[in-house]
Tab-separated table of C-alpha atoms (C1' of nucleotides) in Angstrom:
chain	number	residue	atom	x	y	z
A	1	UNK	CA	0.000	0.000	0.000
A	2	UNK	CA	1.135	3.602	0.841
A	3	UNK	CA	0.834	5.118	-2.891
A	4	UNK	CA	0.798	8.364	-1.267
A	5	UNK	CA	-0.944	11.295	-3.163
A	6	UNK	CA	0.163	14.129	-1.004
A	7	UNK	CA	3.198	14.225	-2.287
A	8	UNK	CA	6.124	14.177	-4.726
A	9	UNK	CA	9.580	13.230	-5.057
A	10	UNK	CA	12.154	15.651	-6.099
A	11	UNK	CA	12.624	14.644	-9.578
A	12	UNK	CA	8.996	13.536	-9.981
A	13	UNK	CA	8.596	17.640	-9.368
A	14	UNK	CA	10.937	18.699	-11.636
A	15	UNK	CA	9.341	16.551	-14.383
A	16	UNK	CA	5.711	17.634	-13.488
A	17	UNK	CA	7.126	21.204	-14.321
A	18	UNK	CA	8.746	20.463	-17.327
A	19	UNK	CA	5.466	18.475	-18.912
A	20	UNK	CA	3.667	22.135	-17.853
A	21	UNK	CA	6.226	24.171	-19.531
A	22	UNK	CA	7.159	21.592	-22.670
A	23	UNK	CA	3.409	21.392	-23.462
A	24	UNK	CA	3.232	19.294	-26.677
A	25	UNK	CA	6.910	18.703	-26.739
A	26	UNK	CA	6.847	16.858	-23.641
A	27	UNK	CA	8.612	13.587	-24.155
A	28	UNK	CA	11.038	11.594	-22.750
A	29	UNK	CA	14.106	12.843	-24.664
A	30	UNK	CA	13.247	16.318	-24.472
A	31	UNK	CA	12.239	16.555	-21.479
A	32	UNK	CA	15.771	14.758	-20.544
A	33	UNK	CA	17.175	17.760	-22.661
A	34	UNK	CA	15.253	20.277	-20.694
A	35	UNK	CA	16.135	18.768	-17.150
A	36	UNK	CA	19.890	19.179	-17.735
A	37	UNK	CA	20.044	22.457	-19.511
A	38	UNK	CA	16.989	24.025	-16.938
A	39	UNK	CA	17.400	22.182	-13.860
A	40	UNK	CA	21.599	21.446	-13.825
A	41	UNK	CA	20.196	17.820	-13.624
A	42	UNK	CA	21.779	15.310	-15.636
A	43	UNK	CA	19.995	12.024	-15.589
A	44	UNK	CA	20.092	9.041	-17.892
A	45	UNK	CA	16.749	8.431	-19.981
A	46	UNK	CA	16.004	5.800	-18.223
A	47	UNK	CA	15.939	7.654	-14.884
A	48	UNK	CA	13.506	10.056	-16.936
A	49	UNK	CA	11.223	7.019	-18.252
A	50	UNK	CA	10.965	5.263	-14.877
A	51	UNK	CA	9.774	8.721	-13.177
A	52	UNK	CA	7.336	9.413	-16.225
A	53	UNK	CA	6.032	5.929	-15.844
A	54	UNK	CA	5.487	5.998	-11.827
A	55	UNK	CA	3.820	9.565	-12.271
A	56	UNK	CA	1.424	7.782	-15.033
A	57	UNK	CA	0.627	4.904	-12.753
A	58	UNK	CA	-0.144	7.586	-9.544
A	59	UNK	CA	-2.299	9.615	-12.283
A	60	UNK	CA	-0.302	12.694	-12.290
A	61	UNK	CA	-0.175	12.202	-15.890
A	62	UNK	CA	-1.417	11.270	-19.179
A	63	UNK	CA	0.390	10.152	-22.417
A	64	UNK	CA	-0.414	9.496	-25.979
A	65	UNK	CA	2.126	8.559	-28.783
A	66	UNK	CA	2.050	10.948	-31.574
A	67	UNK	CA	2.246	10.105	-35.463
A	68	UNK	CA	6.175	10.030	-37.153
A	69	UNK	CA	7.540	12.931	-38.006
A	70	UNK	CA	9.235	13.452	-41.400
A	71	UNK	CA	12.962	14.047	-40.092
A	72	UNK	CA	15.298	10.935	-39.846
A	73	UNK	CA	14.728	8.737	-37.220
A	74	UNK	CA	12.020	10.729	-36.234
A	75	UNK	CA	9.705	7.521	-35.421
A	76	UNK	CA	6.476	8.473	-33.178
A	77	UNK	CA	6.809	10.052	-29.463
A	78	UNK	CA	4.953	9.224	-26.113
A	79	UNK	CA	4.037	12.679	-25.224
A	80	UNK	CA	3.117	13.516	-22.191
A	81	UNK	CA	0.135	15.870	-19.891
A	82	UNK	CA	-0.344	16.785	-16.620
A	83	UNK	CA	-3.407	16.180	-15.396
A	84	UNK	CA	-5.673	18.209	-12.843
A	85	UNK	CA	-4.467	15.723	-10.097
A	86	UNK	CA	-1.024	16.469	-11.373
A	87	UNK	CA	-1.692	20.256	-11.285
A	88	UNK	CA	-3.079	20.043	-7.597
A	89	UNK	CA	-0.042	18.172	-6.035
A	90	UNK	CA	2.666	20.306	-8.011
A	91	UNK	CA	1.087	23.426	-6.823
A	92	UNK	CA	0.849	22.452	-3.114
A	93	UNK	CA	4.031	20.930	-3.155
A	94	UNK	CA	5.666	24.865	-3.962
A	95	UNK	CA	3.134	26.616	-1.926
A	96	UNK	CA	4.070	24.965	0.985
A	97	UNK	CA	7.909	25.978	0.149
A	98	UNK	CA	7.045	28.881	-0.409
A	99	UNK	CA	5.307	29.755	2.984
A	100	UNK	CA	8.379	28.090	5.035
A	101	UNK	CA	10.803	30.416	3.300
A	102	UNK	CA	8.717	33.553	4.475
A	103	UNK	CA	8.425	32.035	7.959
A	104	UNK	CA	12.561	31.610	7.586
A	105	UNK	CA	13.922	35.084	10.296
A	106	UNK	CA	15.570	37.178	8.399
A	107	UNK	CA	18.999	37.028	9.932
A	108	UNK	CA	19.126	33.113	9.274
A	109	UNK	CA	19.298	33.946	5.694
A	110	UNK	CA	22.583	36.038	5.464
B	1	UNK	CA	29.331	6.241	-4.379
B	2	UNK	CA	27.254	9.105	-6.448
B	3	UNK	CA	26.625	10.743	-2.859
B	4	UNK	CA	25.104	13.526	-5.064
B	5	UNK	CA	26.004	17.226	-3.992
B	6	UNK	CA	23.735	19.038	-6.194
B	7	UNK	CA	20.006	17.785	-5.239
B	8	UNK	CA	18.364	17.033	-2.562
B	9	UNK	CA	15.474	14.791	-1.979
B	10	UNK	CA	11.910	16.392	-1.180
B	11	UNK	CA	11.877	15.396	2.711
B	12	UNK	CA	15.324	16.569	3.034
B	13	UNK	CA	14.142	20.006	1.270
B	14	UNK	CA	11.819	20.473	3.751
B	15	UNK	CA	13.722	19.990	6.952
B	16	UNK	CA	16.372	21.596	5.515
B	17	UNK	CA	13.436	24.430	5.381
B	18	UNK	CA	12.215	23.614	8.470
B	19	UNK	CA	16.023	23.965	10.684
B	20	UNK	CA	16.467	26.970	8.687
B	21	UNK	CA	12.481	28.487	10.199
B	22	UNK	CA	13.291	26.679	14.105
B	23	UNK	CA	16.479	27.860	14.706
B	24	UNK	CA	17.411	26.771	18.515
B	25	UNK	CA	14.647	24.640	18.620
B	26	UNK	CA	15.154	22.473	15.514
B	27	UNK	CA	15.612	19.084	17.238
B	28	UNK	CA	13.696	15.734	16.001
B	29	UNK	CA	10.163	16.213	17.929
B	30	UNK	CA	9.898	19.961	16.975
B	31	UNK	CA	10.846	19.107	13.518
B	32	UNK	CA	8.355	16.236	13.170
B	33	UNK	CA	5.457	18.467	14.621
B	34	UNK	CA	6.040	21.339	12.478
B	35	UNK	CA	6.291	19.221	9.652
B	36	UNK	CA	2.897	17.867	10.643
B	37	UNK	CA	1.557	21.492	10.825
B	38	UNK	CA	3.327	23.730	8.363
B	39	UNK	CA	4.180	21.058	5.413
B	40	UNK	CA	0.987	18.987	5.976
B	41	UNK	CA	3.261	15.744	5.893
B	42	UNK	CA	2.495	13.458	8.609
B	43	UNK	CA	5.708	11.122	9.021
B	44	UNK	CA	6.627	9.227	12.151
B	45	UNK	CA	9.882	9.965	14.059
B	46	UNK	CA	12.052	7.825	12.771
B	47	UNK	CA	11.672	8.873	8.989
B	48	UNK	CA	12.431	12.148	10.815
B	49	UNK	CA	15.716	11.367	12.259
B	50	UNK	CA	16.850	8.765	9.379
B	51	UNK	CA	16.502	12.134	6.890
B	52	UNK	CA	18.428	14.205	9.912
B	53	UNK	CA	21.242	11.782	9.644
B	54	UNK	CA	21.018	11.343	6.033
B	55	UNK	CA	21.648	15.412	5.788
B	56	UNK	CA	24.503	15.547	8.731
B	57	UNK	CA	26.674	12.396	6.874
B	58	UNK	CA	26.338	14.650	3.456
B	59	UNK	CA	27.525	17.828	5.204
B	60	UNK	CA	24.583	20.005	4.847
B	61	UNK	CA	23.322	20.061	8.724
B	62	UNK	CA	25.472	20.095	12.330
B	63	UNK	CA	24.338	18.993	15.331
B	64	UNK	CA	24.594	18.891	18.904
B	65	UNK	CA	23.120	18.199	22.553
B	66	UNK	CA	21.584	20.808	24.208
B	67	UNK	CA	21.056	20.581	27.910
B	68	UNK	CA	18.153	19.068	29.567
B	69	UNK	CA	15.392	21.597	30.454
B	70	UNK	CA	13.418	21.515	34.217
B	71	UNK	CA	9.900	20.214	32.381
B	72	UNK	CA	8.621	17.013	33.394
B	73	UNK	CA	10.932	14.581	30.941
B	74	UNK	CA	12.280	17.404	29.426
B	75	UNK	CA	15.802	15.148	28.610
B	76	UNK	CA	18.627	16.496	26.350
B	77	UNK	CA	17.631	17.528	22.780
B	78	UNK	CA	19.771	17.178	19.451
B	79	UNK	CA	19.727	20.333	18.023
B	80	UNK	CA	20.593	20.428	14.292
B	81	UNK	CA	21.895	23.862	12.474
B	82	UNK	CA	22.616	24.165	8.812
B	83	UNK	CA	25.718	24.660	7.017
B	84	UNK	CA	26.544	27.057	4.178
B	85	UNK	CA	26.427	23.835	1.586
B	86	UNK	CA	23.092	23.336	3.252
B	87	UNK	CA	21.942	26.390	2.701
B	88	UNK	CA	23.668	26.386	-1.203
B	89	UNK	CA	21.809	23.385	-1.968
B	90	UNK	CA	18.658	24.367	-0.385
B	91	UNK	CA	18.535	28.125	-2.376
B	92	UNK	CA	19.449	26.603	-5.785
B	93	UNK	CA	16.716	23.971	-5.341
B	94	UNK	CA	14.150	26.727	-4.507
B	95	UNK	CA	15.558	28.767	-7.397
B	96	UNK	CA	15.025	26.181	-10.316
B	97	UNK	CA	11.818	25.463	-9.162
B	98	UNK	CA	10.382	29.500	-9.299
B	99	UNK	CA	12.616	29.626	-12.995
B	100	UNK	CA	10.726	26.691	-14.202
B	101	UNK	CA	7.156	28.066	-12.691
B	102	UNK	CA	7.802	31.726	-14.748
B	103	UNK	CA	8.602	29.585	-17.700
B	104	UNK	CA	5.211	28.107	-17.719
B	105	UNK	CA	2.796	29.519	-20.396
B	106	UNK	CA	0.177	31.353	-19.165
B	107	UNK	CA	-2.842	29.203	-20.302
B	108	UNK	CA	-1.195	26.423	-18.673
B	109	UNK	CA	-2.139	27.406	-15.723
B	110	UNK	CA	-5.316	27.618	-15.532
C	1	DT	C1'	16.467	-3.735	-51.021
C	2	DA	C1'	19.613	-4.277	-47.446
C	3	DT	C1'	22.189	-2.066	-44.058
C	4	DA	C1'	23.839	1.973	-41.499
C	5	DT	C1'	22.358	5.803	-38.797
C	6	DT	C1'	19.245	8.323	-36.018
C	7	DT	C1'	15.428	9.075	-32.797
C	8	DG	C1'	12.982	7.143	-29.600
C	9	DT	C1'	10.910	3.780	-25.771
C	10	DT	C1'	11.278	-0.401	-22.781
C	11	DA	C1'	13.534	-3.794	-19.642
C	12	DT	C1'	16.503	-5.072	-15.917
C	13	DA	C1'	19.169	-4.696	-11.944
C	14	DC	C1'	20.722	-1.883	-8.612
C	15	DT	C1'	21.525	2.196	-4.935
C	16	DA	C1'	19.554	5.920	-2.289
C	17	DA	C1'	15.669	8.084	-0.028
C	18	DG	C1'	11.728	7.658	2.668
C	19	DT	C1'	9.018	5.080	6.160
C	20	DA	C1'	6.943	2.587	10.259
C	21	DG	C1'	7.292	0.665	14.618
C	22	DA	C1'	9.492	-0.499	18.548
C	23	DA	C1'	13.425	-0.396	21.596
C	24	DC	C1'	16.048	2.277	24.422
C	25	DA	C1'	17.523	6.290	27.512
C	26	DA	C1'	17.180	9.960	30.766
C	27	DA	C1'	14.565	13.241	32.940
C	28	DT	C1'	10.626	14.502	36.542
C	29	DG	C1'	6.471	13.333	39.667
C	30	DC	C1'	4.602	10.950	43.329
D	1	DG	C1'	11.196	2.883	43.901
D	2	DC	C1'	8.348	2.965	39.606
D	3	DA	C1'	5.112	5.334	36.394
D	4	DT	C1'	5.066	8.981	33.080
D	5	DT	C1'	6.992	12.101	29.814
D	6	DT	C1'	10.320	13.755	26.394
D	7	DG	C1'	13.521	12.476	23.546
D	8	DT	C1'	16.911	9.588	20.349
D	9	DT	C1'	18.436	5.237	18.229
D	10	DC	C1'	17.795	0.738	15.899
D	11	DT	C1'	15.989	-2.496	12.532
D	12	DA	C1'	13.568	-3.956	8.705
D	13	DC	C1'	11.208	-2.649	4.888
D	14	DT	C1'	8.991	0.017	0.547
D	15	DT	C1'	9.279	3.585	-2.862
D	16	DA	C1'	12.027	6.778	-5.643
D	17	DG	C1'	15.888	7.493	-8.365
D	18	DT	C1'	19.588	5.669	-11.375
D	19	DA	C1'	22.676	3.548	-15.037
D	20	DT	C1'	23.168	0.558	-18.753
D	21	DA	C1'	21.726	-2.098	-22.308
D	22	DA	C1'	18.240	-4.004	-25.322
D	23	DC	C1'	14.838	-3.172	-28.486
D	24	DA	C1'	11.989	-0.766	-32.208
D	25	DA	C1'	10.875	2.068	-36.056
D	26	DA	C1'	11.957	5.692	-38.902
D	27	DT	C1'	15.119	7.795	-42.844
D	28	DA	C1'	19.406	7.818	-45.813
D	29	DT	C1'	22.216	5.928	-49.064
D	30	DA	C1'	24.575	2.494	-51.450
DNA sequence: TATATTTGTTATACTAAGTAGAACAAATGC
DNA sequence: GCATTTGTTCTACTTAGTATAACAAATATA
């Protein structure tokens, strides 16, 4: 049991982000792409497939594979959406950072 | 190895957050209660002090025994203080998060 | 048309982070 | 003394994060 729904993991966040920003771009090797040149997080695609699959399962997510695109090697994407579950938990999950940093005195942060 | 410097996971984030906001009185119980109330995550006491430890061993907290106090029980406390790579890795994780939510299209959002 | 190259996902095995529950320790109250 | 309270430590386990390699389908070009 314990498939918690209250929260995130770190890179589980990170990836909910990027789907938001990435929109219809947002698959697995671009959003690899994104994580390392946004985030200063380098991570193997399998680390990015294995997150994208356990956000799926918890229904933070949708995907659909799109149609081939005409460029070499371009064969068909699983492209990924957030979904309003997704939204919900993402948006707590910064809220409640960003209410502990204004509770942070101001002389611990020098 | 890979005892990774650069991230943090998303319980350590938020008692990283949390020693920063209790100053003196960031020891296991006060931690775990605040976490309760502030970050709306209910986790027992040892998941507290297993993520303490965790953060100490990687150089991003300090700790040590306070006193005991004249309350009923009131026995010695571990108080925990953050370093400066504590606080490094804790303001770079906050900053990639707001880049990445200002980098979200507006209709996203909604 | 076969084979090399490119873009992409899936599978497998492993390490690190997060978790619960109970044991243990030291203080005060009576 | 011994019950109660505040506090940390120990042990065993599940979930999240990770690397590497295998697999698949597309285009290019010979």
């Amino acid at each position: 049991m314990h498939s918690n729904k209250l929260h995130i993991g770190e890179l589980e966040e990170l990836i909910l982000l990027l789907i938001m920003m990435l929109q219809e771009d947002a698959y697995g090797l671009a959003i690899r792409k994104n994580l390392h040149e946004k985030a200063n997080r380098k991570v193997t695609i399998g680390a990015v497939h294995g997150t994208l699959n356990r956000l799926e399962k918890k229904g933070f997510t949708t995907s659909e594979y799109s149609g081939a695109t005409e460029i070499r090697g371009g064969r068909r994407k699983r492209v990924f959406s957030i979904t309003a579950a997704g939204k919900k938990v993402l948006m707590a999950s910064q809220d409640v950072k960003v209410n502990l940093w204004k509770q942070i005195p101001e002389m611990a942060l020098k």
